[in-house]
Amino acid sequence: MEELVALCKRRGFIFQSSEIYGGLQGTYDFGPLGVELKNNIKNAWWESMVYDNDNIEGLDSSILTNPLVLGYSGHEDTFSDPMVDCKSCGLRFRADQVPKECKPEDLTEPRQFNLMFKTNVGPIDDGSSFAYLRPETAQQIFTNFKNVIDSTSKPVPFGIAQIGKAFRNEITPRNFIFRVREFEQMELEYFVMPGEDEKSHDIWVQKRLEWWKKQGVPTESIELYDVPTEELAHYSKKTIDLMYKFPHGLEELEGIANRTDFDLGSHSKKQNELSIGSSVKENKHSNSKMAVQDDSGKWVVPFVIEPSAGVERGFLAILNEAYFVEDLENDKTRVVLRLKPHLSPIKAAVIPLKKNNTELVEAAKKIKNDLQKIGLGRVIFENTGNIGKSYRKHDEIGTPVCITVDFQTLEDDSVTIRDRDSMEQKRLDIDDLNNYLIKLINR
Ligand code: ATP
């Protein structure tokens, strides 16, 4: 883990938040390369959900959440972790995450600690008008269920996908960006008719494993954990966690839950007119009937299958899989990030052989500008004057290809292409660069 953390800081992937003032625990900032990698991960997820499936729609809902939403969802009552204090070291821990050094006899009895952040809304701070920062993106998908159906005429089965920030006041944030207090989730709520839920759940587990594989996290690095009944969240009938071998141990990367009809049933008006299977609180506030009519005209509350992945945990897993230290000749080593090219923060670096040669510099700038226009992601012009050093840097940040502009370029419009993984170099005509890059990034 230390090597990854050092690389992230050195190359500008991730910084500690508010670092110049000593930081703020459980928060991180994504630097110039981090924001690109993060966006690429999110785009890959969005494409696989919304663009590849005509029956999945996107949503971007508010972070500030009406307390009623999180009251009826069950979060006010149950979204808590057991917390203990250690009387010896004076620190506070989640009960299942107490370090070995703390002796059991020094620990207090566990008490429940609600993880939701509250904030004041409006100009008067008397505690009467507060909102929650959402602890998951899912709830506002449920509250928008009818809006999406009415505006898109989607029949069940259909899904609503959302990527966005979530906030949890974790008792012990730790392990770099693995457990933080502010993070992003990529969540799909897939609505199916009751009875179709178990099959759909199995299908989504397989689809999600396939997706992680395409991002460079092989199925062999993931273990499926069938969450035992006593550990299931209050809404879940079955949950399969995708457990990844993170540098600090095997932990949850993504959870795929069968949330039954609990959420729509909880947020619905006229609950007694619907046959809701889950046990839900009586809803006295909702103005929306969260149900659809089946072929016979009967109102039915759909079940929900939810694949919910953390962007930061995905980032860490992808980085961990891509990170290699390789031996070279002359007892040298190189660090190389073998990221899938579509995830690479920089798609290509265009480098003039000589820093101060106007013709080379101009030719390189033109190539950069032309490649940038294809819209594959960031291409950079790099004028360090040290080709070897530039190659090393781009190996380390995962740039799949470096394009060197030399004196031959000025004669025959060809460039040297240097491949990150094989380190092989070959000549290519400038006219063929577009296609070369398109193929490389989309492979
Ligand atoms: P854990 O048991 O590790 O606390 P969880 O079961 O509470 O996780 P979920 O509520 O299922 O997590 O959230 C869905 C996903 O959101 C998780 O699989 C994870 O990728 C991400 N996630 C949850 N909490 C955090 C956090 N504090 N920091 C970073 N990512 C998180």
PDB file of N, CA and C and ligand atoms in Angstrom, residues 79 81 94 96-97 115 135-136 168 170 173 177-187 235 239 241-242 246 251-256 306-314, ligand 1:
ATOM      1  N   PHE A  79     -29.067   3.060  10.318  1.00  0.00           N
ATOM      2  CA  PHE A  79     -27.789   3.233   9.617  1.00  0.00           C
ATOM      3  C   PHE A  79     -26.698   3.616  10.611  1.00  0.00           C
ATOM      4  N   ASP A  81     -23.263   2.061  13.175  1.00  0.00           N
ATOM      5  CA  ASP A  81     -22.277   1.010  13.442  1.00  0.00           C
ATOM      6  C   ASP A  81     -22.062   0.953  14.950  1.00  0.00           C
ATOM      7  N   ARG A  94     -14.766   1.284  15.533  1.00  0.00           N
ATOM      8  CA  ARG A  94     -15.922   0.470  15.177  1.00  0.00           C
ATOM      9  C   ARG A  94     -15.682  -0.878  15.846  1.00  0.00           C
ATOM     10  N   ASP A  96     -16.057  -3.899  15.231  1.00  0.00           N
ATOM     11  CA  ASP A  96     -15.417  -5.010  14.517  1.00  0.00           C
ATOM     12  C   ASP A  96     -14.051  -4.623  13.951  1.00  0.00           C
ATOM     13  N   GLN A  97     -13.573  -3.428  14.302  1.00  0.00           N
ATOM     14  CA  GLN A  97     -12.285  -2.997  13.751  1.00  0.00           C
ATOM     15  C   GLN A  97     -11.322  -2.520  14.837  1.00  0.00           C
ATOM     16  N   LEU A 115     -24.308   7.002  11.271  1.00  0.00           N
ATOM     17  CA  LEU A 115     -23.229   7.458  10.383  1.00  0.00           C
ATOM     18  C   LEU A 115     -23.624   8.640   9.497  1.00  0.00           C
ATOM     19  N   PRO A 135     -26.298   9.310   2.563  1.00  0.00           N
ATOM     20  CA  PRO A 135     -25.295   8.275   2.880  1.00  0.00           C
ATOM     21  C   PRO A 135     -25.160   7.250   1.755  1.00  0.00           C
ATOM     22  N   GLU A 136     -26.054   7.301   0.791  1.00  0.00           N
ATOM     23  CA  GLU A 136     -25.977   6.451  -0.414  1.00  0.00           C
ATOM     24  C   GLU A 136     -26.757   7.204  -1.486  1.00  0.00           C
ATOM     25  N   ARG A 168     -20.489   9.423   4.810  1.00  0.00           N
ATOM     26  CA  ARG A 168     -20.715   8.599   6.000  1.00  0.00           C
ATOM     27  C   ARG A 168     -19.701   8.998   7.064  1.00  0.00           C
ATOM     28  N   GLU A 170     -17.835   7.761   9.136  1.00  0.00           N
ATOM     29  CA  GLU A 170     -17.196   6.504   9.546  1.00  0.00           C
ATOM     30  C   GLU A 170     -16.464   6.708  10.875  1.00  0.00           C
ATOM     31  N   PRO A 173     -12.136   5.970   9.741  1.00  0.00           N
ATOM     32  CA  PRO A 173     -11.710   5.976   8.337  1.00  0.00           C
ATOM     33  C   PRO A 173     -10.257   5.526   8.268  1.00  0.00           C
ATOM     34  N   ILE A 177      -7.709   5.510   0.553  1.00  0.00           N
ATOM     35  CA  ILE A 177      -9.050   5.889   0.093  1.00  0.00           C
ATOM     36  C   ILE A 177     -10.058   4.745   0.224  1.00  0.00           C
ATOM     37  N   PHE A 178      -9.675   3.659   0.913  1.00  0.00           N
ATOM     38  CA  PHE A 178     -10.606   2.529   1.028  1.00  0.00           C
ATOM     39  C   PHE A 178     -11.826   2.892   1.874  1.00  0.00           C
ATOM     40  N   ARG A 179     -11.587   3.464   3.032  1.00  0.00           N
ATOM     41  CA  ARG A 179     -12.709   3.834   3.906  1.00  0.00           C
ATOM     42  C   ARG A 179     -12.590   5.314   4.237  1.00  0.00           C
ATOM     43  N   VAL A 180     -13.427   6.103   3.616  1.00  0.00           N
ATOM     44  CA  VAL A 180     -13.368   7.550   3.791  1.00  0.00           C
ATOM     45  C   VAL A 180     -14.743   8.076   4.198  1.00  0.00           C
ATOM     46  N   ARG A 181     -14.800   9.357   4.525  1.00  0.00           N
ATOM     47  CA  ARG A 181     -16.082   9.910   4.977  1.00  0.00           C
ATOM     48  C   ARG A 181     -16.849  10.565   3.839  1.00  0.00           C
ATOM     49  N   GLU A 182     -16.137  10.915   2.785  1.00  0.00           N
ATOM     50  CA  GLU A 182     -16.773  11.487   1.597  1.00  0.00           C
ATOM     51  C   GLU A 182     -16.277  10.665   0.412  1.00  0.00           C
ATOM     52  N   PHE A 183     -17.187  10.053  -0.322  1.00  0.00           N
ATOM     53  CA  PHE A 183     -16.774   9.192  -1.436  1.00  0.00           C
ATOM     54  C   PHE A 183     -17.840   9.212  -2.517  1.00  0.00           C
ATOM     55  N   GLU A 184     -17.547   8.536  -3.607  1.00  0.00           N
ATOM     56  CA  GLU A 184     -18.528   8.475  -4.685  1.00  0.00           C
ATOM     57  C   GLU A 184     -19.001   7.048  -4.880  1.00  0.00           C
ATOM     58  N   GLN A 185     -20.253   6.941  -5.228  1.00  0.00           N
ATOM     59  CA  GLN A 185     -20.815   5.620  -5.520  1.00  0.00           C
ATOM     60  C   GLN A 185     -21.312   5.574  -6.958  1.00  0.00           C
ATOM     61  N   MET A 186     -21.281   4.384  -7.526  1.00  0.00           N
ATOM     62  CA  MET A 186     -21.885   4.145  -8.835  1.00  0.00           C
ATOM     63  C   MET A 186     -22.978   3.120  -8.551  1.00  0.00           C
ATOM     64  N   GLU A 187     -24.220   3.570  -8.605  1.00  0.00           N
ATOM     65  CA  GLU A 187     -25.309   2.687  -8.183  1.00  0.00           C
ATOM     66  C   GLU A 187     -26.362   2.527  -9.270  1.00  0.00           C
ATOM     67  N   TYR A 235     -32.930  -3.997   4.516  1.00  0.00           N
ATOM     68  CA  TYR A 235     -33.780  -4.066   3.327  1.00  0.00           C
ATOM     69  C   TYR A 235     -33.523  -5.309   2.471  1.00  0.00           C
ATOM     70  N   THR A 239     -27.618 -10.645  -0.432  1.00  0.00           N
ATOM     71  CA  THR A 239     -26.574  -9.736  -0.919  1.00  0.00           C
ATOM     72  C   THR A 239     -25.327 -10.549  -1.226  1.00  0.00           C
ATOM     73  N   ASP A 241     -21.475  -9.823  -1.902  1.00  0.00           N
ATOM     74  CA  ASP A 241     -20.416  -8.818  -1.925  1.00  0.00           C
ATOM     75  C   ASP A 241     -19.274  -9.304  -2.798  1.00  0.00           C
ATOM     76  N   LEU A 242     -18.767  -8.406  -3.660  1.00  0.00           N
ATOM     77  CA  LEU A 242     -17.562  -8.728  -4.416  1.00  0.00           C
ATOM     78  C   LEU A 242     -16.391  -8.307  -3.547  1.00  0.00           C
ATOM     79  N   PHE A 246      -7.489  -6.302  -1.563  1.00  0.00           N
ATOM     80  CA  PHE A 246      -6.825  -4.997  -1.482  1.00  0.00           C
ATOM     81  C   PHE A 246      -5.452  -5.185  -0.833  1.00  0.00           C
ATOM     82  N   GLU A 251     -11.468  -7.244   1.181  1.00  0.00           N
ATOM     83  CA  GLU A 251     -12.572  -6.393   1.659  1.00  0.00           C
ATOM     84  C   GLU A 251     -13.535  -6.095   0.522  1.00  0.00           C
ATOM     85  N   GLU A 252     -14.669  -5.500   0.889  1.00  0.00           N
ATOM     86  CA  GLU A 252     -15.739  -5.276  -0.101  1.00  0.00           C
ATOM     87  C   GLU A 252     -15.389  -4.187  -1.119  1.00  0.00           C
ATOM     88  N   LEU A 253     -15.540  -4.582  -2.389  1.00  0.00           N
ATOM     89  CA  LEU A 253     -15.365  -3.644  -3.493  1.00  0.00           C
ATOM     90  C   LEU A 253     -16.726  -3.140  -3.950  1.00  0.00           C
ATOM     91  N   GLU A 254     -17.668  -4.049  -4.000  1.00  0.00           N
ATOM     92  CA  GLU A 254     -19.015  -3.730  -4.469  1.00  0.00           C
ATOM     93  C   GLU A 254     -20.001  -4.672  -3.804  1.00  0.00           C
ATOM     94  N   GLY A 255     -21.200  -4.172  -3.539  1.00  0.00           N
ATOM     95  CA  GLY A 255     -22.249  -5.027  -2.991  1.00  0.00           C
ATOM     96  C   GLY A 255     -23.387  -5.125  -3.999  1.00  0.00           C
ATOM     97  N   ILE A 256     -23.916  -6.340  -4.185  1.00  0.00           N
ATOM     98  CA  ILE A 256     -25.038  -6.499  -5.114  1.00  0.00           C
ATOM     99  C   ILE A 256     -26.198  -7.083  -4.314  1.00  0.00           C
ATOM    100  N   GLU A 306     -29.792  -4.143  -6.743  1.00  0.00           N
ATOM    101  CA  GLU A 306     -28.884  -2.995  -6.665  1.00  0.00           C
ATOM    102  C   GLU A 306     -27.416  -3.399  -6.691  1.00  0.00           C
ATOM    103  N   PRO A 307     -26.741  -3.206  -7.824  1.00  0.00           N
ATOM    104  CA  PRO A 307     -25.274  -3.262  -7.791  1.00  0.00           C
ATOM    105  C   PRO A 307     -24.750  -1.893  -7.359  1.00  0.00           C
ATOM    106  N   SER A 308     -24.006  -1.854  -6.248  1.00  0.00           N
ATOM    107  CA  SER A 308     -23.528  -0.576  -5.702  1.00  0.00           C
ATOM    108  C   SER A 308     -22.014  -0.640  -5.504  1.00  0.00           C
ATOM    109  N   ALA A 309     -21.304   0.161  -6.306  1.00  0.00           N
ATOM    110  CA  ALA A 309     -19.832   0.114  -6.254  1.00  0.00           C
ATOM    111  C   ALA A 309     -19.277   1.459  -5.817  1.00  0.00           C
ATOM    112  N   GLY A 310     -18.200   1.423  -5.053  1.00  0.00           N
ATOM    113  CA  GLY A 310     -17.538   2.661  -4.643  1.00  0.00           C
ATOM    114  C   GLY A 310     -16.480   3.037  -5.673  1.00  0.00           C
ATOM    115  N   VAL A 311     -16.479   4.306  -6.067  1.00  0.00           N
ATOM    116  CA  VAL A 311     -15.492   4.748  -7.064  1.00  0.00           C
ATOM    117  C   VAL A 311     -14.080   4.675  -6.481  1.00  0.00           C
ATOM    118  N   GLU A 312     -13.926   5.122  -5.225  1.00  0.00           N
ATOM    119  CA  GLU A 312     -12.593   5.132  -4.619  1.00  0.00           C
ATOM    120  C   GLU A 312     -12.046   3.714  -4.457  1.00  0.00           C
ATOM    121  N   ARG A 313     -12.914   2.794  -4.043  1.00  0.00           N
ATOM    122  CA  ARG A 313     -12.442   1.411  -3.882  1.00  0.00           C
ATOM    123  C   ARG A 313     -12.087   0.819  -5.240  1.00  0.00           C
ATOM    124  N   GLY A 314     -12.855   1.185  -6.277  1.00  0.00           N
ATOM    125  CA  GLY A 314     -12.541   0.733  -7.627  1.00  0.00           C
ATOM    126  C   GLY A 314     -11.214   1.302  -8.089  1.00  0.00           C
TER     127      GLY A 314
HETATM  128  P1  ATP B   1     -18.355  -1.615   4.556  1.00  0.00           P
HETATM  129  O1  ATP B   1     -18.948  -2.880   5.125  1.00  0.00           O
HETATM  130  O2  ATP B   1     -16.978  -1.804   3.995  1.00  0.00           O
HETATM  131  O3  ATP B   1     -18.465  -0.448   5.484  1.00  0.00           O
HETATM  132  P2  ATP B   1     -20.859  -1.221   3.291  1.00  0.00           P
HETATM  133  O4  ATP B   1     -21.376  -2.631   3.202  1.00  0.00           O
HETATM  134  O5  ATP B   1     -21.366  -0.341   4.342  1.00  0.00           O
HETATM  135  O6  ATP B   1     -19.251  -1.242   3.284  1.00  0.00           O
HETATM  136  P3  ATP B   1     -22.471  -0.379   1.115  1.00  0.00           P
HETATM  137  O7  ATP B   1     -23.429   0.311   1.984  1.00  0.00           O
HETATM  138  O8  ATP B   1     -22.860  -1.687   0.498  1.00  0.00           O
HETATM  139  O9  ATP B   1     -21.068  -0.538   1.876  1.00  0.00           O
HETATM  140  O10 ATP B   1     -21.999   0.652  -0.024  1.00  0.00           O
HETATM  141  C1  ATP B   1     -21.802   0.277  -1.367  1.00  0.00           C
HETATM  142  C2  ATP B   1     -20.371   0.533  -1.788  1.00  0.00           C
HETATM  143  O11 ATP B   1     -19.979   1.869  -1.473  1.00  0.00           O
HETATM  144  C3  ATP B   1     -19.347  -0.345  -1.093  1.00  0.00           C
HETATM  145  O12 ATP B   1     -19.222  -1.597  -1.747  1.00  0.00           O
HETATM  146  C4  ATP B   1     -18.085   0.472  -1.240  1.00  0.00           C
HETATM  147  O13 ATP B   1     -17.481   0.257  -2.502  1.00  0.00           O
HETATM  148  C5  ATP B   1     -18.588   1.896  -1.167  1.00  0.00           C
HETATM  149  N1  ATP B   1     -18.378   2.443   0.183  1.00  0.00           N
HETATM  150  C6  ATP B   1     -19.163   2.297   1.254  1.00  0.00           C
HETATM  151  N2  ATP B   1     -18.668   2.945   2.315  1.00  0.00           N
HETATM  152  C7  ATP B   1     -17.513   3.518   1.912  1.00  0.00           C
HETATM  153  C8  ATP B   1     -16.532   4.330   2.533  1.00  0.00           C
HETATM  154  N3  ATP B   1     -16.645   4.713   3.803  1.00  0.00           N
HETATM  155  N4  ATP B   1     -15.471   4.744   1.811  1.00  0.00           N
HETATM  156  C9  ATP B   1     -15.343   4.388   0.502  1.00  0.00           C
HETATM  157  N5  ATP B   1     -16.241   3.630  -0.142  1.00  0.00           N
HETATM  158  C10 ATP B   1     -17.321   3.198   0.535  1.00  0.00           C
END
